[in-house]
Amino acid sequence: MAAHIVDERTKELQRPSTQIILRTHTEPSQDLDEERRRATFSVSELAYVLNGGKELLEKKQRLAEILAKTSWGDKSKRYFLSREEEYVGGLRAALGIWEKMKAEELCLADGALMRSLVDFPGGLELHIGMFIPSIISQGSPEQQAKWMPLCMGLRIIGTYAQTELGHGTFVRGLETTATYDRKTGEFVLHSPTLTSTKWWPGGLGKTATHAVVMARLMMPDEEGGGVRDYGPHGFIAQLRDLDTHLPLPGVTIGDIGPKVGYNGVDNGFLSFDHVRIPRDDMLMRFAKVTPEGRYVPPPPSNSKASYATMVFVRADIVKNAGSSLGRAVTIATRYAAVRRQTAPAAGERELQVLDYQNCAATLLPLVASAYALFFMGEAMMAMYRQFEKDRDRGEFGALPELHALSSGLKALCTWITADGIEECRRTCGGHGYSKLSGLPSLFQNYVQNVTWEGDNNVLCLQTARHLLKALAGVRQGKRVSGSAAYLNEVAVELAPESRCGATCDKCWLGADVMAAALRHTAARGVVTAAETLTAATGGKGLVFEGRAWNENTVESIRAAKAHCTYILHQTFVQSVDQLEAAAASDPGATCEQGRAVGAATAAVLRQLAALFSLEQLERSGGVAALLEDGYLNAAQAAALRRRHRLLLTDLRPNAVALVDAFGFPDYLLNSALGRADGDVYRGLLDMARGSPLNATQEGPAWPDVLKPVLAARSRL
Amino acid sequence: MAAHIVDERTKELQRPSTQIILRTHTEPSQDLDEERRRATFSVSELAYVLNGGKELLEKKQRLAEILAKTSWGDKSKRYFLSREEEYVGGLRAALGIWEKMKAEELCLADGALMRSLVDFPGGLELHIGMFIPSIISQGSPEQQAKWMPLCMGLRIIGTYAQTELGHGTFVRGLETTATYDRKTGEFVLHSPTLTSTKWWPGGLGKTATHAVVMARLMMPDEEGGGVRDYGPHGFIAQLRDLDTHLPLPGVTIGDIGPKVGYNGVDNGFLSFDHVRIPRDDMLMRFAKVTPEGRYVPPPPSNSKASYATMVFVRADIVKNAGSSLGRAVTIATRYAAVRRQTAPAAGERELQVLDYQNCAATLLPLVASAYALFFMGEAMMAMYRQFEKDRDRGEFGALPELHALSSGLKALCTWITADGIEECRRTCGGHGYSKLSGLPSLFQNYVQNVTWEGDNNVLCLQTARHLLKALAGVRQGKRVSGSAAYLNEVAVELAPESRCGATCDKCWLGADVMAAALRHTAARGVVTAAETLTAATGGKGLVFEGRAWNENTVESIRAAKAHCTYILHQTFVQSVDQLEAAAASDPGATCEQGRAVGAATAAVLRQLAALFSLEQLERSGGVAALLEDGYLNAAQAAALRRRHRLLLTDLRPNAVALVDAFGFPDYLLNSALGRADGDVYRGLLDMARGSPLNATQEGPAWPDVLKPVLAARSRL
């Protein structure tokens, strides 16, 4: 239909006297080729680091090619699906991957890689991500033996039903009940109120046959006089008939409707009307109910183990944040290098959008953030693995620190990513508003991360609580270890004579100057939160919950963010040091394994680390806090600003190379604007042809809506 | 299907010994009733101000009831439509309103009111908003006589085709050509390159039969040796056959595919392959081409007149920004008053989410922003009307100022609104991620405003250019008038001894202290941008375009924002003063006309104005700039922060009343969370029942996708 768009200049335009601005968009890839030639470091070396080595990177590229050719992995219609088609398509993709793994006996890591490449969340997400893990971690050996074959053979599909209409993050508020019936040896699952309706579980709406249901365990007294509430516990409940897929009696289920994104997933609602399940279907690895109705509480270490799972999930969210932001900056940076708008002077070629300072000032700090988040995710995974080792030795000492740190980092990193994706989208101007850019779907699917697995503000408050308790401890003469150890020196840090050591613009590139400034900001944040809170309690000192706490959360959240920013900076710098040191000590295979980089790459990474931190300081009110404290003087603040702007220029030649190094295949990006060859305008036009509205020339409104109005009247 | 969700407490739960936290969600409206009783001012008085008087407010409510009952205005399925259904639905709604206006002989204002209430953008947007206005403003009297009856009788549907694949905001870069053929007296419309393809015009894809096409007017020399390019001009082109709706020969059209939002509109692409149109169809009110091929340039004042249209459009965008943000804060504030999460202490009732400081710290400043934007929109409309009067007297002196001011204000206000809607959505937690909250669609339809009608960054640079030129003038001894008049005193303002006069926390409530601080920030911003720019030119002084300008846009954009923030504050404060003065001078009818408020209302509005400005100062780096300058000392900065937090407490009792005063009918909000009665959980469940996935119990994947896997295996 759009086949005869004229791609050649017409004779008129080729006449010498024409004044039209000549354009050379016929070879769009030239701009990207030129960008790639400007790189000062080895892209493949860095790509190995970011992708776990050469082998994994090549596997990713290879899998992408294979997946693109499958019926269920093809993405050409992805942006055109109705909600129902998206739901069916998401399931087909998940089942396709599942079958392929079985047929080719692939490992779980390959499965996860395929799922990330196909990038089509569907009704199996919680079967894989929550139902099976819950049975493994909370089921007794007998329960695992019974349920795991059913799960792995896809003879049942499960979900995890925790959140209710009335309660999300606050789990203790759940209202669904599981009341033990001593006579029959069954639990009665029941939804006593409207607000107790389960709401949100993925796959619950139309897919799952079973669910792990979190319900308050209610044990009637033996005399039958009262009921004792033991709080939320997990129960396996069958929801649908396996032959007809109809809800079982007493079970009401449905889809909760469309969302911002994630619409391939049938998030559902569920209520129980006195549904009976056998006693055996309470998850009994830890807490138990005996046949005669005695409650056996979990051993004390169990609660710690469940915290560990949370830490793992959050580490995974941080890794995923880095890669999601990486996708967005890849698209936006490549497009900004190809898009040209407005010639600086008559007769000159139009400028690449990336050469406007405000565009670079948006994108380059986000490139830096994506790297910061990547290194943080790696570090958190390493911390988690260390914790596993400790745990196996019965050592749980690191857990409070790990829990507090992972809470705030989950929050800060998902905020940076969600906001960053949207900023990337906006730098693409009008074309970023098109779904064909890939950015709208990326944002719409991603942004739930600021809410789920703990609302970000609530998580920041958990980190803040840890920091404020640490501060209180220090003031009582205790010593703090871990990431908040700087609070041991808080009195010196915040003494009036404490000053930033930067004496020149370039000093802001020094990791020590930056670390000191970020540390000071964090310490100031914690102390300000403490002061505010103490003032609110009428000088009665610190409290960590209740009204005074809730009414003074703004400074606490700020403190948590400042603390996590400091950790992100430290982790970034240390990671680069380690990579460079590894190259020096073993210049051989380590690079291909993604465990080392040379000096040129390390130098660019250090620029990114500096840019990341300068940006965070300027954005988050850090500079204001440092000035207010007298830690920074006016000249230093101006130097910081100048050095931030100069870093944009320093990093500009490496912009495209830095996003190439993420190693995202075009198949994953699925973006007309982000394609590696830079042929963006042809990409838009080619993709637009598939729009369902283009199925006919007249469009779907013509016969019934437009024709009665237009055709009739036009003949008047 | 979900009919037997149990809404009553079961016997078990009513037993006295139960430890479950008792909830009273059965009467959700109680929370809002209670909130409404706490208001310290008259909601109706303020609602009249925000809605143009009692009569208009009541008309709005009445129309909403009528529209909800029409087939095309019913919103019960709105969130469940596929792209194709959305396109057809949007057209049906537009045609429904059009017919109703004809049938009942309603005025244009009523039509606009109905369109805003039905809130369903469709294929007629540009017919109404751009095609008809272009013919009126740029067509000759003969052209108006010919085309207007066709437009108004809907015998044709038009669009406005300006943006191309390769060029949006930079109009001079357009590539489509209209070459005059002297022999036949026709223009030949042609798309010489891929990037010249028209891309984005609303209604172009499948609806419009005609378009005003912006194309470079190319006039061949009489000798035929060359072609002279006169730059972009408007031409009316027929695109589709009126009987078959098929594209005419040489015309390629299609839909550009789905977008973030606005999917009822068929934004389209268009290319011409040497399509001939009569000479008469160039829009010839100003520039002309005579039959013999002579170009008659427009009279000099014409370019000024077209600037005037731009000012009007931007004033309208600012008004709309206030109302869009008002919708979002209405939904989020009501929900935050109803949603309860976590009891402050055992046995106590769970807290309203709005009583967590971080929630209030998000929502109340956004309420304040919505008010600030409302008053700014009103003021800009007044400025525009004044300009119209001046223009009719041949007086164009105010135009540069108006143009510069409206550019930056469009940018700042749409940024505040787009980001604010998303912040509102996030404060609603998980339920905000559901489309049923109304917030996702509001954001998705709104966010294009930061890009269209001039990309926000580009517009800020226009304002910055005006400010920097003004500063250069002042330094050469000229005086500046208008909004930048403070630059006349820039030397005094930025002298080292210039200090903030605040001596107490409460001082920050004073409009003068605040205005002085904002003025100082703006002046500092302009001077810093000038210094940065001068440094980039190697001390050769200021330039306003070219490479040095483009590579130093960050400080310029900051300066523009700081300037506009100052104007927003001034306008807010002056508007409240005027409203209060009007009540004093004529306490009668003026209140019902929405032109006056009493002292109680004025006091609350002044708190909002202070909160708006304190928030902007803290967020935008204003505090850092003031500290860096020594204008603010540490004690003053701390006082500013304390006063900001205290305003949250001061305004808390009026939160719900302040959003009620916007007067949005439930029909407009179409939100399970924002409904005026607060029955949010029932609202979610009722709306979710309509999800297309719930059309069957088994869901659309069962027969072909799930059954082959599950039913077969479950019998193994």
Short mmCIF file of N, CA and C in Angstrom, two decimals, chain A residues 129-130 160 162-163 168-169 309-314 317 406-407 410-411 414 448-456 458-459 462:
data_model
loop_
_atom_site.label_atom_id
_atom_site.label_comp_id
_atom_site.label_asym_id
_atom_site.label_seq_id
_atom_site.Cartn_x
_atom_site.Cartn_y
_atom_site.Cartn_z
N GLY A 129 7.47 -18.47 38.63
CA GLY A 129 8.19 -17.55 39.51
C GLY A 129 7.77 -17.60 40.97
N MET A 130 6.57 -18.13 41.28
CA MET A 130 6.11 -18.10 42.67
C MET A 130 5.52 -19.43 43.13
N TYR A 160 0.10 -17.59 42.83
CA TYR A 160 0.38 -17.28 44.22
C TYR A 160 -0.54 -16.15 44.63
N GLN A 162 -1.75 -13.77 47.21
CA GLN A 162 -1.50 -13.10 48.48
C GLN A 162 -2.29 -11.79 48.56
N THR A 163 -1.97 -10.86 47.64
CA THR A 163 -2.58 -9.52 47.68
C THR A 163 -4.10 -9.59 47.61
N GLY A 168 -2.09 -4.85 50.26
CA GLY A 168 -1.01 -5.28 49.39
C GLY A 168 0.27 -5.46 50.17
N THR A 169 1.03 -4.40 50.26
CA THR A 169 2.32 -4.45 50.91
C THR A 169 2.21 -4.86 52.39
N THR A 309 14.89 -15.21 50.83
CA THR A 309 14.23 -15.26 49.53
C THR A 309 13.97 -13.84 49.03
N MET A 310 13.50 -13.01 49.95
CA MET A 310 13.21 -11.63 49.60
C MET A 310 14.46 -10.92 49.07
N VAL A 311 15.58 -11.17 49.73
CA VAL A 311 16.84 -10.55 49.29
C VAL A 311 17.18 -11.01 47.88
N PHE A 312 16.98 -12.30 47.61
CA PHE A 312 17.27 -12.82 46.28
C PHE A 312 16.38 -12.14 45.23
N VAL A 313 15.10 -12.06 45.53
CA VAL A 313 14.16 -11.46 44.57
C VAL A 313 14.56 -10.01 44.29
N ARG A 314 14.98 -9.30 45.33
CA ARG A 314 15.34 -7.89 45.14
C ARG A 314 16.64 -7.74 44.36
N ILE A 317 15.64 -8.07 40.92
CA ILE A 317 14.97 -6.85 40.43
C ILE A 317 16.01 -5.79 40.07
N SER A 406 18.94 -4.19 50.61
CA SER A 406 18.23 -4.62 49.41
C SER A 406 16.89 -3.91 49.28
N SER A 407 16.29 -3.53 50.40
CA SER A 407 15.02 -2.79 50.33
C SER A 407 15.21 -1.45 49.62
N LYS A 410 16.36 -1.79 45.95
CA LYS A 410 15.24 -2.13 45.06
C LYS A 410 14.48 -0.86 44.70
N ALA A 411 14.21 -0.05 45.72
CA ALA A 411 13.43 1.17 45.49
C ALA A 411 14.19 2.15 44.59
N THR A 414 14.71 0.84 40.91
CA THR A 414 13.52 0.78 40.06
C THR A 414 12.98 2.18 39.76
N GLN A 448 5.45 -1.10 36.90
CA GLN A 448 4.90 -1.78 38.08
C GLN A 448 5.99 -2.10 39.10
N ASN A 449 7.25 -2.14 38.65
CA ASN A 449 8.33 -2.48 39.56
C ASN A 449 8.47 -1.50 40.73
N VAL A 450 7.98 -0.28 40.57
CA VAL A 450 8.08 0.67 41.69
C VAL A 450 7.05 0.35 42.77
N THR A 451 6.10 -0.52 42.45
CA THR A 451 5.01 -0.82 43.38
C THR A 451 5.08 -2.23 43.94
N TRP A 452 5.35 -3.20 43.08
CA TRP A 452 5.26 -4.59 43.56
C TRP A 452 6.52 -4.99 44.32
N GLU A 453 6.44 -6.12 44.96
CA GLU A 453 7.51 -6.60 45.84
C GLU A 453 7.87 -5.53 46.87
N GLY A 454 6.84 -4.86 47.35
CA GLY A 454 7.03 -3.80 48.33
C GLY A 454 7.03 -2.44 47.63
N ASP A 455 6.06 -1.61 47.98
CA ASP A 455 6.01 -0.25 47.46
C ASP A 455 7.33 0.47 47.78
N ASN A 456 7.86 1.19 46.80
CA ASN A 456 9.19 1.79 46.97
C ASN A 456 9.32 2.68 48.20
N VAL A 458 7.63 2.48 50.99
CA VAL A 458 7.62 1.62 52.17
C VAL A 458 8.98 0.95 52.34
N LEU A 459 9.57 0.51 51.24
CA LEU A 459 10.89 -0.12 51.31
C LEU A 459 11.96 0.86 51.77
N GLN A 462 11.98 1.08 55.36
CA GLN A 462 12.65 -0.02 56.06
C GLN A 462 14.16 0.24 56.14
#
